[in-house]
Amino acid sequence: MNENVRIELPEAGKESHLRSGGPAISVRDLDKSYDDNHVLDHLSFDLERGKVYVIMGPSGCGKSTLLRQLIGAELPDGGEVLIDGVNIHANSRKRRDEARRKFGVLFQSSALLNGLTIGENVSLPVQRHTDLPQSTIDLMVKLKLELVGMGGAIDKYPYEVSGGMKKRAGLARAIALDPAIVFYDEPSAGLDPVMIGVIDKLIKDLTSKLGITSVVITHEMPSMFRIADEVLMLFKGRIVFRGSPEALRNSNDPLVRQFLKGDPEGPINAPRQLSELSERLIGSRAMGGDA
Ligand SMILES: Nc1ncnc2c1ncn2[C@@H]1O[C@H](COP(=O)(O)OP(=O)(O)O)[C@@H](O)[C@H]1O
Ligand SMILES: [Mg+2]
């Protein structure tokens, strides 16, 4: 549907696509505690370009904390995060900005401003980070909204559209500056199964068609099996599994088995959280939840 749209990619877009040749994301010895709660325990991993990575693990295992360190929203106690080779926690503000321009984030809440139209919301990062003329910005916004199937909603306000449409608008904003990487925090939260399918397909398409690296935090097992090239399972601050969805399915690791089955008995020792989790994952509450 966009065959007839011809648009010169602005410098900003080109810049954010600069490729160092190394991994899209490189995490080295990342460590984070809140008081005596050791949430991230010296994590190290690399994520390659152009793949969908799903990060999962029981509630409270540190997924959102990891995301905050990856996007530079919080300072770790130790270690480093390289985004396309650039340290997101660099001392120099210029370097940090350079790293930040390489990714977009779709927050759980979609985080749209209610006083602005959908189109204005999507244009915000472009206004802020480029000196492009308004006519070019309008074209970029339109293109991005069309990519997520929201071309018709450009003049609507966030409170006038459904949760799924808000998510898609948030996604259009996350990719407004043609990022090399997109982070998603629980993109399916609060959506019905059909809309979850729509978002999953968008994540897949953006990754394969635009060559974006997608890092998705999710609890949705069906989603994970649909979208993941690789799964990283986080538990007690460490990565306890990394591999394909198929390998996850076939794993004999008691931790993985328990997580997949939502079994209240096993190495994950949090009956109540687990039973809530299993309800979300398999649609029935595991026995043995204590509340
Ligand atoms: N800002 C914070 N201050 C203190 N403790 C926090 C903060 N954020 C998270 N935590 C704690 O860190 C742990 C991991 O939380 P979080 O990263 O939100 O887990 P998840 O996203 O996997 O559910 C939890 O024990 C949580 O209570
Ligand atoms: Mg979380």
PDB file of C-alpha atoms and ligand atoms in Angstrom:
ATOM      1  CA  MET A   1       0.000   0.000   0.000  1.00  0.00           C
ATOM      2  CA  ASN A   2       3.003   2.277   0.276  1.00  0.00           C
ATOM      3  CA  GLU A   3       4.338   1.545  -3.195  1.00  0.00           C
ATOM      4  CA  ASN A   4       3.574   5.032  -4.435  1.00  0.00           C
ATOM      5  CA  VAL A   5       5.034   6.838  -1.492  1.00  0.00           C
ATOM      6  CA  ARG A   6       8.460   8.152  -2.359  1.00  0.00           C
ATOM      7  CA  ILE A   7      10.310   9.726   0.452  1.00  0.00           C
ATOM      8  CA  GLU A   8      13.908  10.792   0.856  1.00  0.00           C
ATOM      9  CA  LEU A   9      15.162   9.399   4.115  1.00  0.00           C
ATOM     10  CA  PRO A  10      16.309  12.315   6.241  1.00  0.00           C
ATOM     11  CA  GLU A  11      19.825  12.487   7.609  1.00  0.00           C
ATOM     12  CA  ALA A  12      18.523  11.609  11.047  1.00  0.00           C
ATOM     13  CA  GLY A  13      17.226   8.313   9.745  1.00  0.00           C
ATOM     14  CA  LYS A  14      20.442   7.460   7.980  1.00  0.00           C
ATOM     15  CA  GLU A  15      22.475   8.325  11.006  1.00  0.00           C
ATOM     16  CA  SER A  16      20.476   6.099  13.299  1.00  0.00           C
ATOM     17  CA  HIS A  17      21.004   3.235  10.859  1.00  0.00           C
ATOM     18  CA  LEU A  18      24.776   3.534  10.903  1.00  0.00           C
ATOM     19  CA  ARG A  19      26.032   0.044  11.530  1.00  0.00           C
ATOM     20  CA  SER A  20      29.180  -0.727  13.407  1.00  0.00           C
ATOM     21  CA  GLY A  21      29.255  -4.342  12.202  1.00  0.00           C
ATOM     22  CA  GLY A  22      29.238  -5.729  15.756  1.00  0.00           C
ATOM     23  CA  PRO A  23      26.204  -6.885  17.739  1.00  0.00           C
ATOM     24  CA  ALA A  24      23.143  -4.627  17.962  1.00  0.00           C
ATOM     25  CA  ILE A  25      23.315  -4.786  21.744  1.00  0.00           C
ATOM     26  CA  SER A  26      26.171  -5.906  23.914  1.00  0.00           C
ATOM     27  CA  VAL A  27      25.751  -6.293  27.670  1.00  0.00           C
ATOM     28  CA  ARG A  28      28.853  -6.804  29.776  1.00  0.00           C
ATOM     29  CA  ASP A  29      28.842  -7.765  33.437  1.00  0.00           C
ATOM     30  CA  LEU A  30      25.714  -5.715  34.119  1.00  0.00           C
ATOM     31  CA  ASP A  31      24.937  -5.501  37.810  1.00  0.00           C
ATOM     32  CA  LYS A  32      22.088  -3.787  39.668  1.00  0.00           C
ATOM     33  CA  SER A  33      20.801  -3.922  43.234  1.00  0.00           C
ATOM     34  CA  TYR A  34      18.128  -1.998  45.079  1.00  0.00           C
ATOM     35  CA  ASP A  35      19.415  -1.910  48.649  1.00  0.00           C
ATOM     36  CA  ASP A  36      20.045  -5.585  49.455  1.00  0.00           C
ATOM     37  CA  ASN A  37      17.876  -6.836  46.582  1.00  0.00           C
ATOM     38  CA  HIS A  38      20.375  -8.059  43.969  1.00  0.00           C
ATOM     39  CA  VAL A  39      18.190  -7.815  40.847  1.00  0.00           C
ATOM     40  CA  LEU A  40      20.683  -8.167  37.977  1.00  0.00           C
ATOM     41  CA  ASP A  41      23.616 -10.437  38.737  1.00  0.00           C
ATOM     42  CA  HIS A  42      26.571  -9.686  36.445  1.00  0.00           C
ATOM     43  CA  LEU A  43      24.669 -10.298  33.193  1.00  0.00           C
ATOM     44  CA  SER A  44      26.560 -10.624  29.921  1.00  0.00           C
ATOM     45  CA  PHE A  45      25.007 -11.282  26.515  1.00  0.00           C
ATOM     46  CA  ASP A  46      25.039 -10.086  22.908  1.00  0.00           C
ATOM     47  CA  LEU A  47      22.007  -9.606  20.678  1.00  0.00           C
ATOM     48  CA  GLU A  48      22.471  -9.777  16.919  1.00  0.00           C
ATOM     49  CA  ARG A  49      20.877  -7.550  14.311  1.00  0.00           C
ATOM     50  CA  GLY A  50      17.588  -8.208  12.624  1.00  0.00           C
ATOM     51  CA  LYS A  51      16.167 -10.744  15.054  1.00  0.00           C
ATOM     52  CA  VAL A  52      13.281 -10.836  17.502  1.00  0.00           C
ATOM     53  CA  TYR A  53      14.464 -11.546  21.043  1.00  0.00           C
ATOM     54  CA  VAL A  54      11.941 -12.333  23.731  1.00  0.00           C
ATOM     55  CA  ILE A  55      12.917 -11.777  27.352  1.00  0.00           C
ATOM     56  CA  MET A  56      10.768 -13.673  29.792  1.00  0.00           C
ATOM     57  CA  GLY A  57      10.751 -14.853  33.363  1.00  0.00           C
ATOM     58  CA  PRO A  58       8.541 -14.830  36.454  1.00  0.00           C
ATOM     59  CA  SER A  59       7.167 -11.570  37.838  1.00  0.00           C
ATOM     60  CA  GLY A  60       9.733  -9.636  39.798  1.00  0.00           C
ATOM     61  CA  CYS A  61      12.706 -11.403  38.177  1.00  0.00           C
ATOM     62  CA  GLY A  62      14.071  -8.106  36.858  1.00  0.00           C
ATOM     63  CA  LYS A  63      12.829  -7.793  33.271  1.00  0.00           C
ATOM     64  CA  SER A  64      11.772  -4.159  33.556  1.00  0.00           C
ATOM     65  CA  THR A  65      14.901  -3.375  35.548  1.00  0.00           C
ATOM     66  CA  LEU A  66      16.993  -4.857  32.754  1.00  0.00           C
ATOM     67  CA  LEU A  67      15.078  -2.778  30.204  1.00  0.00           C
ATOM     68  CA  ARG A  68      15.707   0.421  32.191  1.00  0.00           C
ATOM     69  CA  GLN A  69      19.450  -0.279  32.190  1.00  0.00           C
ATOM     70  CA  LEU A  70      19.417  -1.119  28.463  1.00  0.00           C
ATOM     71  CA  ILE A  71      17.763   2.159  27.481  1.00  0.00           C
ATOM     72  CA  GLY A  72      19.865   4.234  29.860  1.00  0.00           C
ATOM     73  CA  ALA A  73      16.918   5.251  32.031  1.00  0.00           C
ATOM     74  CA  GLU A  74      18.792   4.074  35.120  1.00  0.00           C
ATOM     75  CA  LEU A  75      22.446   3.807  36.053  1.00  0.00           C
ATOM     76  CA  PRO A  76      23.664   0.253  36.786  1.00  0.00           C
ATOM     77  CA  ASP A  77      25.962  -0.471  39.748  1.00  0.00           C
ATOM     78  CA  GLY A  78      28.465  -2.045  37.384  1.00  0.00           C
ATOM     79  CA  GLY A  79      29.052  -3.234  33.862  1.00  0.00           C
ATOM     80  CA  GLU A  80      28.157  -1.667  30.561  1.00  0.00           C
ATOM     81  CA  VAL A  81      25.596  -1.655  27.778  1.00  0.00           C
ATOM     82  CA  LEU A  82      26.732  -0.982  24.228  1.00  0.00           C
ATOM     83  CA  ILE A  83      24.025  -0.012  21.758  1.00  0.00           C
ATOM     84  CA  ASP A  84      25.473  -0.604  18.304  1.00  0.00           C
ATOM     85  CA  GLY A  85      28.899  -0.141  19.867  1.00  0.00           C
ATOM     86  CA  VAL A  86      28.065   3.046  21.790  1.00  0.00           C
ATOM     87  CA  ASN A  87      27.919   3.054  25.589  1.00  0.00           C
ATOM     88  CA  ILE A  88      24.427   4.087  26.701  1.00  0.00           C
ATOM     89  CA  HIS A  89      25.835   5.189  30.065  1.00  0.00           C
ATOM     90  CA  ALA A  90      28.797   7.075  28.626  1.00  0.00           C
ATOM     91  CA  ASN A  91      29.982  10.117  30.554  1.00  0.00           C
ATOM     92  CA  SER A  92      29.685  12.292  27.493  1.00  0.00           C
ATOM     93  CA  ARG A  93      26.165  13.518  26.840  1.00  0.00           C
ATOM     94  CA  LYS A  94      26.864  13.535  23.109  1.00  0.00           C
ATOM     95  CA  ARG A  95      27.732   9.824  23.170  1.00  0.00           C
ATOM     96  CA  ARG A  96      24.654   8.989  25.238  1.00  0.00           C
ATOM     97  CA  ASP A  97      22.443  10.892  22.793  1.00  0.00           C
ATOM     98  CA  GLU A  98      24.093   9.073  19.927  1.00  0.00           C
ATOM     99  CA  ALA A  99      23.277   5.720  21.563  1.00  0.00           C
ATOM    100  CA  ARG A 100      19.721   6.859  22.317  1.00  0.00           C
ATOM    101  CA  ARG A 101      19.032   7.776  18.732  1.00  0.00           C
ATOM    102  CA  LYS A 102      19.629   4.175  17.727  1.00  0.00           C
ATOM    103  CA  PHE A 103      16.535   2.772  19.429  1.00  0.00           C
ATOM    104  CA  GLY A 104      12.850   3.362  20.035  1.00  0.00           C
ATOM    105  CA  VAL A 105      10.793   2.137  22.986  1.00  0.00           C
ATOM    106  CA  LEU A 106       7.184   1.024  23.129  1.00  0.00           C
ATOM    107  CA  PHE A 107       6.241   1.431  26.774  1.00  0.00           C
ATOM    108  CA  GLN A 108       3.589  -0.707  28.411  1.00  0.00           C
ATOM    109  CA  SER A 109       1.262   2.274  28.778  1.00  0.00           C
ATOM    110  CA  SER A 110       1.912   3.458  25.185  1.00  0.00           C
ATOM    111  CA  ALA A 111       2.679   6.799  26.902  1.00  0.00           C
ATOM    112  CA  LEU A 112       0.809   9.002  24.393  1.00  0.00           C
ATOM    113  CA  LEU A 113       0.024  12.586  25.348  1.00  0.00           C
ATOM    114  CA  ASN A 114      -3.742  13.062  25.498  1.00  0.00           C
ATOM    115  CA  GLY A 115      -3.643  16.716  24.524  1.00  0.00           C
ATOM    116  CA  LEU A 116      -2.015  15.956  21.166  1.00  0.00           C
ATOM    117  CA  THR A 117      -3.421  14.111  18.162  1.00  0.00           C
ATOM    118  CA  ILE A 118      -2.025  10.731  17.176  1.00  0.00           C
ATOM    119  CA  GLY A 119      -0.101  12.418  14.365  1.00  0.00           C
ATOM    120  CA  GLU A 120       1.344  15.068  16.672  1.00  0.00           C
ATOM    121  CA  ASN A 121       2.370  12.374  19.154  1.00  0.00           C
ATOM    122  CA  VAL A 122       4.262  10.490  16.452  1.00  0.00           C
ATOM    123  CA  SER A 123       5.938  13.673  15.229  1.00  0.00           C
ATOM    124  CA  LEU A 124       7.281  14.573  18.694  1.00  0.00           C
ATOM    125  CA  PRO A 125      10.604  12.707  18.515  1.00  0.00           C
ATOM    126  CA  VAL A 126      11.181  13.971  14.974  1.00  0.00           C
ATOM    127  CA  GLN A 127      10.506  17.575  16.026  1.00  0.00           C
ATOM    128  CA  ARG A 128      12.810  17.168  18.981  1.00  0.00           C
ATOM    129  CA  HIS A 129      15.739  15.487  17.284  1.00  0.00           C
ATOM    130  CA  THR A 130      15.834  16.955  13.774  1.00  0.00           C
ATOM    131  CA  ASP A 131      15.616  20.308  11.996  1.00  0.00           C
ATOM    132  CA  LEU A 132      13.537  18.910   9.159  1.00  0.00           C
ATOM    133  CA  PRO A 133      10.885  21.105   7.535  1.00  0.00           C
ATOM    134  CA  GLN A 134       7.323  20.494   8.672  1.00  0.00           C
ATOM    135  CA  SER A 135       6.271  19.117   5.278  1.00  0.00           C
ATOM    136  CA  THR A 136       8.915  16.374   5.524  1.00  0.00           C
ATOM    137  CA  ILE A 137       7.971  15.599   9.101  1.00  0.00           C
ATOM    138  CA  ASP A 138       4.301  15.299   8.074  1.00  0.00           C
ATOM    139  CA  LEU A 139       5.280  12.822   5.387  1.00  0.00           C
ATOM    140  CA  MET A 140       7.381  10.746   7.803  1.00  0.00           C
ATOM    141  CA  VAL A 141       4.552  10.663  10.331  1.00  0.00           C
ATOM    142  CA  LYS A 142       2.051   9.587   7.701  1.00  0.00           C
ATOM    143  CA  LEU A 143       4.348   6.855   6.452  1.00  0.00           C
ATOM    144  CA  LYS A 144       4.967   5.491   9.939  1.00  0.00           C
ATOM    145  CA  LEU A 145       1.274   5.517  10.805  1.00  0.00           C
ATOM    146  CA  GLU A 146       0.518   3.675   7.580  1.00  0.00           C
ATOM    147  CA  LEU A 147       3.157   1.090   8.379  1.00  0.00           C
ATOM    148  CA  VAL A 148       1.211   0.202  11.539  1.00  0.00           C
ATOM    149  CA  GLY A 149      -2.188   0.407   9.828  1.00  0.00           C
ATOM    150  CA  MET A 150      -3.166   3.678  11.488  1.00  0.00           C
ATOM    151  CA  GLY A 151      -3.157   6.044   8.504  1.00  0.00           C
ATOM    152  CA  GLY A 152      -6.805   6.924   9.062  1.00  0.00           C
ATOM    153  CA  ALA A 153      -6.359   7.941  12.694  1.00  0.00           C
ATOM    154  CA  ILE A 154      -3.754  10.660  12.242  1.00  0.00           C
ATOM    155  CA  ASP A 155      -6.070  13.474  13.431  1.00  0.00           C
ATOM    156  CA  LYS A 156      -7.715  11.535  16.237  1.00  0.00           C
ATOM    157  CA  TYR A 157      -6.883  12.044  19.902  1.00  0.00           C
ATOM    158  CA  PRO A 158      -5.590   9.120  21.995  1.00  0.00           C
ATOM    159  CA  TYR A 159      -8.767   9.073  24.122  1.00  0.00           C
ATOM    160  CA  GLU A 160     -10.823   8.569  20.953  1.00  0.00           C
ATOM    161  CA  VAL A 161      -9.151   5.294  19.949  1.00  0.00           C
ATOM    162  CA  SER A 162      -8.982   1.745  21.350  1.00  0.00           C
ATOM    163  CA  GLY A 163      -6.156   0.265  23.406  1.00  0.00           C
ATOM    164  CA  GLY A 164      -4.865  -1.645  20.404  1.00  0.00           C
ATOM    165  CA  MET A 165      -4.781   1.506  18.300  1.00  0.00           C
ATOM    166  CA  LYS A 166      -2.930   3.361  21.062  1.00  0.00           C
ATOM    167  CA  LYS A 167      -0.351   0.564  21.065  1.00  0.00           C
ATOM    168  CA  ARG A 168       0.076   0.869  17.316  1.00  0.00           C
ATOM    169  CA  ALA A 169       0.389   4.646  17.539  1.00  0.00           C
ATOM    170  CA  GLY A 170       3.010   4.167  20.264  1.00  0.00           C
ATOM    171  CA  LEU A 171       4.807   1.819  17.922  1.00  0.00           C
ATOM    172  CA  ALA A 172       4.673   4.361  15.074  1.00  0.00           C
ATOM    173  CA  ARG A 173       6.255   6.866  17.439  1.00  0.00           C
ATOM    174  CA  ALA A 174       8.909   4.349  18.522  1.00  0.00           C
ATOM    175  CA  ILE A 175       9.975   3.897  14.880  1.00  0.00           C
ATOM    176  CA  ALA A 176       9.582   7.563  13.895  1.00  0.00           C
ATOM    177  CA  LEU A 177      13.336   8.119  13.656  1.00  0.00           C
ATOM    178  CA  ASP A 178      14.065   4.824  11.868  1.00  0.00           C
ATOM    179  CA  PRO A 179      15.756   3.178  14.838  1.00  0.00           C
ATOM    180  CA  ALA A 180      17.966   0.130  14.431  1.00  0.00           C
ATOM    181  CA  ILE A 181      16.485  -1.374  17.607  1.00  0.00           C
ATOM    182  CA  VAL A 182      13.015  -1.331  19.182  1.00  0.00           C
ATOM    183  CA  PHE A 183      12.347  -2.317  22.795  1.00  0.00           C
ATOM    184  CA  TYR A 184       8.851  -3.439  23.770  1.00  0.00           C
ATOM    185  CA  ASP A 185       7.742  -3.723  27.401  1.00  0.00           C
ATOM    186  CA  GLU A 186       4.841  -6.181  27.582  1.00  0.00           C
ATOM    187  CA  PRO A 187       3.283  -5.086  24.273  1.00  0.00           C
ATOM    188  CA  SER A 188       0.313  -7.452  24.665  1.00  0.00           C
ATOM    189  CA  ALA A 189      -0.689  -6.333  28.152  1.00  0.00           C
ATOM    190  CA  GLY A 190      -4.366  -5.438  28.274  1.00  0.00           C
ATOM    191  CA  LEU A 191      -5.093  -6.418  24.659  1.00  0.00           C
ATOM    192  CA  ASP A 192      -7.534  -9.039  23.382  1.00  0.00           C
ATOM    193  CA  PRO A 193      -6.127 -12.107  21.574  1.00  0.00           C
ATOM    194  CA  VAL A 194      -6.914 -10.736  18.103  1.00  0.00           C
ATOM    195  CA  MET A 195      -5.123  -7.456  18.793  1.00  0.00           C
ATOM    196  CA  ILE A 196      -2.216  -9.377  20.346  1.00  0.00           C
ATOM    197  CA  GLY A 197      -1.971 -11.226  17.026  1.00  0.00           C
ATOM    198  CA  VAL A 198      -1.947  -7.911  15.139  1.00  0.00           C
ATOM    199  CA  ILE A 199       0.852  -6.502  17.298  1.00  0.00           C
ATOM    200  CA  ASP A 200       2.816  -9.752  17.000  1.00  0.00           C
ATOM    201  CA  LYS A 201       2.602  -9.580  13.229  1.00  0.00           C
ATOM    202  CA  LEU A 202       3.744  -5.961  13.269  1.00  0.00           C
ATOM    203  CA  ILE A 203       6.748  -6.843  15.415  1.00  0.00           C
ATOM    204  CA  LYS A 204       7.633  -9.679  13.038  1.00  0.00           C
ATOM    205  CA  ASP A 205       7.153  -7.515   9.925  1.00  0.00           C
ATOM    206  CA  LEU A 206       9.114  -4.535  11.215  1.00  0.00           C
ATOM    207  CA  THR A 207      11.942  -6.864  12.120  1.00  0.00           C
ATOM    208  CA  SER A 208      12.056  -8.700   8.803  1.00  0.00           C
ATOM    209  CA  LYS A 209      11.161  -5.828   6.448  1.00  0.00           C
ATOM    210  CA  LEU A 210      13.052  -2.960   8.070  1.00  0.00           C
ATOM    211  CA  GLY A 211      15.861  -5.081   9.502  1.00  0.00           C
ATOM    212  CA  ILE A 212      15.121  -3.805  12.998  1.00  0.00           C
ATOM    213  CA  THR A 213      16.341  -5.701  16.060  1.00  0.00           C
ATOM    214  CA  SER A 214      13.372  -6.253  18.380  1.00  0.00           C
ATOM    215  CA  VAL A 215      13.682  -6.887  22.101  1.00  0.00           C
ATOM    216  CA  VAL A 216      10.330  -7.901  23.526  1.00  0.00           C
ATOM    217  CA  ILE A 217       9.488  -8.416  27.166  1.00  0.00           C
ATOM    218  CA  THR A 218       6.405 -10.566  27.367  1.00  0.00           C
ATOM    219  CA  HIS A 219       4.506 -13.032  29.513  1.00  0.00           C
ATOM    220  CA  GLU A 220       2.379 -14.238  26.630  1.00  0.00           C
ATOM    221  CA  MET A 221       3.494 -17.748  25.776  1.00  0.00           C
ATOM    222  CA  PRO A 222       1.560 -17.922  22.462  1.00  0.00           C
ATOM    223  CA  SER A 223       3.124 -14.586  21.455  1.00  0.00           C
ATOM    224  CA  MET A 224       6.561 -15.814  22.334  1.00  0.00           C
ATOM    225  CA  PHE A 225       6.144 -18.901  20.149  1.00  0.00           C
ATOM    226  CA  ARG A 226       4.882 -16.746  17.269  1.00  0.00           C
ATOM    227  CA  ILE A 227       7.503 -14.039  17.255  1.00  0.00           C
ATOM    228  CA  ALA A 228      10.737 -15.149  18.925  1.00  0.00           C
ATOM    229  CA  ASP A 229      13.872 -16.032  17.013  1.00  0.00           C
ATOM    230  CA  GLU A 230      15.484 -16.470  20.397  1.00  0.00           C
ATOM    231  CA  VAL A 231      14.271 -16.530  23.977  1.00  0.00           C
ATOM    232  CA  LEU A 232      16.215 -15.364  27.012  1.00  0.00           C
ATOM    233  CA  MET A 233      14.786 -16.480  30.318  1.00  0.00           C
ATOM    234  CA  LEU A 234      15.718 -14.439  33.330  1.00  0.00           C
ATOM    235  CA  PHE A 235      15.617 -15.835  36.852  1.00  0.00           C
ATOM    236  CA  LYS A 236      17.186 -14.528  40.047  1.00  0.00           C
ATOM    237  CA  GLY A 237      19.158 -11.942  38.142  1.00  0.00           C
ATOM    238  CA  ARG A 238      20.746 -14.372  35.705  1.00  0.00           C
ATOM    239  CA  ILE A 239      19.961 -15.772  32.291  1.00  0.00           C
ATOM    240  CA  VAL A 240      18.996 -19.373  32.941  1.00  0.00           C
ATOM    241  CA  PHE A 241      18.007 -20.222  29.379  1.00  0.00           C
ATOM    242  CA  ARG A 242      18.849 -18.887  25.960  1.00  0.00           C
ATOM    243  CA  GLY A 243      17.778 -20.532  22.725  1.00  0.00           C
ATOM    244  CA  SER A 244      15.073 -20.990  20.137  1.00  0.00           C
ATOM    245  CA  PRO A 245      11.409 -21.370  21.116  1.00  0.00           C
ATOM    246  CA  GLU A 246      11.734 -24.995  19.976  1.00  0.00           C
ATOM    247  CA  ALA A 247      14.669 -25.570  22.302  1.00  0.00           C
ATOM    248  CA  LEU A 248      12.681 -23.948  25.104  1.00  0.00           C
ATOM    249  CA  ARG A 249       9.763 -26.247  24.432  1.00  0.00           C
ATOM    250  CA  ASN A 250      12.049 -29.287  24.516  1.00  0.00           C
ATOM    251  CA  SER A 251      14.137 -28.203  27.484  1.00  0.00           C
ATOM    252  CA  ASN A 252      14.404 -30.571  30.430  1.00  0.00           C
ATOM    253  CA  ASP A 253      15.593 -27.846  32.768  1.00  0.00           C
ATOM    254  CA  PRO A 254      13.257 -28.025  35.783  1.00  0.00           C
ATOM    255  CA  LEU A 255      13.115 -24.216  35.936  1.00  0.00           C
ATOM    256  CA  VAL A 256      12.065 -23.926  32.299  1.00  0.00           C
ATOM    257  CA  ARG A 257       9.590 -26.805  32.609  1.00  0.00           C
ATOM    258  CA  GLN A 258       8.006 -25.221  35.654  1.00  0.00           C
ATOM    259  CA  PHE A 259       7.732 -21.852  33.972  1.00  0.00           C
ATOM    260  CA  LEU A 260       6.222 -23.300  30.792  1.00  0.00           C
ATOM    261  CA  LYS A 261       3.712 -25.445  32.667  1.00  0.00           C
ATOM    262  CA  GLY A 262       2.897 -22.895  35.354  1.00  0.00           C
ATOM    263  CA  ASP A 263       3.548 -25.630  37.899  1.00  0.00           C
ATOM    264  CA  PRO A 264       3.322 -24.444  41.518  1.00  0.00           C
ATOM    265  CA  GLU A 265       5.862 -27.065  42.647  1.00  0.00           C
ATOM    266  CA  GLY A 266       9.450 -26.543  41.557  1.00  0.00           C
ATOM    267  CA  PRO A 267      12.521 -24.363  41.699  1.00  0.00           C
ATOM    268  CA  ILE A 268      10.572 -21.129  41.154  1.00  0.00           C
ATOM    269  CA  ASN A 269       9.429 -20.616  44.694  1.00  0.00           C
ATOM    270  CA  ALA A 270       6.569 -18.163  44.564  1.00  0.00           C
ATOM    271  CA  PRO A 271       3.253 -20.038  44.553  1.00  0.00           C
ATOM    272  CA  ARG A 272       1.023 -17.006  44.367  1.00  0.00           C
ATOM    273  CA  GLN A 273       2.862 -15.186  41.604  1.00  0.00           C
ATOM    274  CA  LEU A 274       3.193 -18.418  39.753  1.00  0.00           C
ATOM    275  CA  SER A 275      -0.448 -19.268  39.910  1.00  0.00           C
ATOM    276  CA  GLU A 276      -1.306 -15.823  38.556  1.00  0.00           C
ATOM    277  CA  LEU A 277       1.271 -16.337  35.886  1.00  0.00           C
ATOM    278  CA  SER A 278      -0.094 -19.714  34.878  1.00  0.00           C
ATOM    279  CA  GLU A 279      -3.544 -18.199  34.636  1.00  0.00           C
ATOM    280  CA  ARG A 280      -2.226 -15.705  32.126  1.00  0.00           C
ATOM    281  CA  LEU A 281      -0.182 -18.266  30.262  1.00  0.00           C
ATOM    282  CA  ILE A 282      -2.461 -21.251  30.023  1.00  0.00           C
ATOM    283  CA  GLY A 283      -5.782 -19.779  31.065  1.00  0.00           C
ATOM    284  CA  SER A 284      -6.233 -21.827  34.223  1.00  0.00           C
ATOM    285  CA  ARG A 285      -5.050 -21.101  37.696  1.00  0.00           C
ATOM    286  CA  ALA A 286      -2.481 -23.597  38.915  1.00  0.00           C
ATOM    287  CA  MET A 287      -3.383 -25.374  42.130  1.00  0.00           C
ATOM    288  CA  GLY A 288      -1.604 -24.509  45.313  1.00  0.00           C
ATOM    289  CA  GLY A 289      -1.645 -20.718  45.099  1.00  0.00           C
ATOM    290  CA  ASP A 290      -1.868 -19.542  48.653  1.00  0.00           C
ATOM    291  CA  ALA A 291      -4.252 -16.642  48.235  1.00  0.00           C
TER     292      ALA A 291
HETATM  293  N1  LIG B   1      12.897   1.459  41.518  1.00  0.00           N
HETATM  294  C1  LIG B   1      12.975   0.393  42.313  1.00  0.00           C
HETATM  295  N2  LIG B   1      13.322   0.529  43.605  1.00  0.00           N
HETATM  296  C2  LIG B   1      13.424  -0.556  44.421  1.00  0.00           C
HETATM  297  N3  LIG B   1      13.171  -1.825  44.021  1.00  0.00           N
HETATM  298  C3  LIG B   1      12.809  -2.015  42.747  1.00  0.00           C
HETATM  299  C4  LIG B   1      12.685  -0.927  41.829  1.00  0.00           C
HETATM  300  N4  LIG B   1      12.316  -1.435  40.627  1.00  0.00           N
HETATM  301  C5  LIG B   1      12.215  -2.762  40.781  1.00  0.00           C
HETATM  302  N5  LIG B   1      12.508  -3.119  42.055  1.00  0.00           N
HETATM  303  C6  LIG B   1      12.543  -4.508  42.558  1.00  0.00           C
HETATM  304  O1  LIG B   1      13.384  -5.228  41.701  1.00  0.00           O
HETATM  305  C7  LIG B   1      12.868  -6.530  41.435  1.00  0.00           C
HETATM  306  C8  LIG B   1      12.649  -6.699  39.944  1.00  0.00           C
HETATM  307  O2  LIG B   1      11.569  -5.867  39.522  1.00  0.00           O
HETATM  308  P1  LIG B   1      11.164  -5.708  38.001  1.00  0.00           P
HETATM  309  O3  LIG B   1      12.370  -5.415  37.214  1.00  0.00           O
HETATM  310  O4  LIG B   1      10.040  -4.751  37.949  1.00  0.00           O
HETATM  311  O5  LIG B   1      10.650  -7.199  37.652  1.00  0.00           O
HETATM  312  P2  LIG B   1       9.775  -7.719  36.421  1.00  0.00           P
HETATM  313  O6  LIG B   1       9.684  -6.621  35.403  1.00  0.00           O
HETATM  314  O7  LIG B   1      10.500  -8.946  35.945  1.00  0.00           O
HETATM  315  O8  LIG B   1       8.449  -8.094  36.982  1.00  0.00           O
HETATM  316  C9  LIG B   1      11.612  -6.641  42.284  1.00  0.00           C
HETATM  317  O9  LIG B   1      11.960  -7.261  43.489  1.00  0.00           O
HETATM  318  C10 LIG B   1      11.206  -5.200  42.503  1.00  0.00           C
HETATM  319  O10 LIG B   1      10.505  -5.077  43.714  1.00  0.00           O
HETATM  320 MG    MG B   2       7.980  -5.589  34.532  1.00  0.00          MG
END
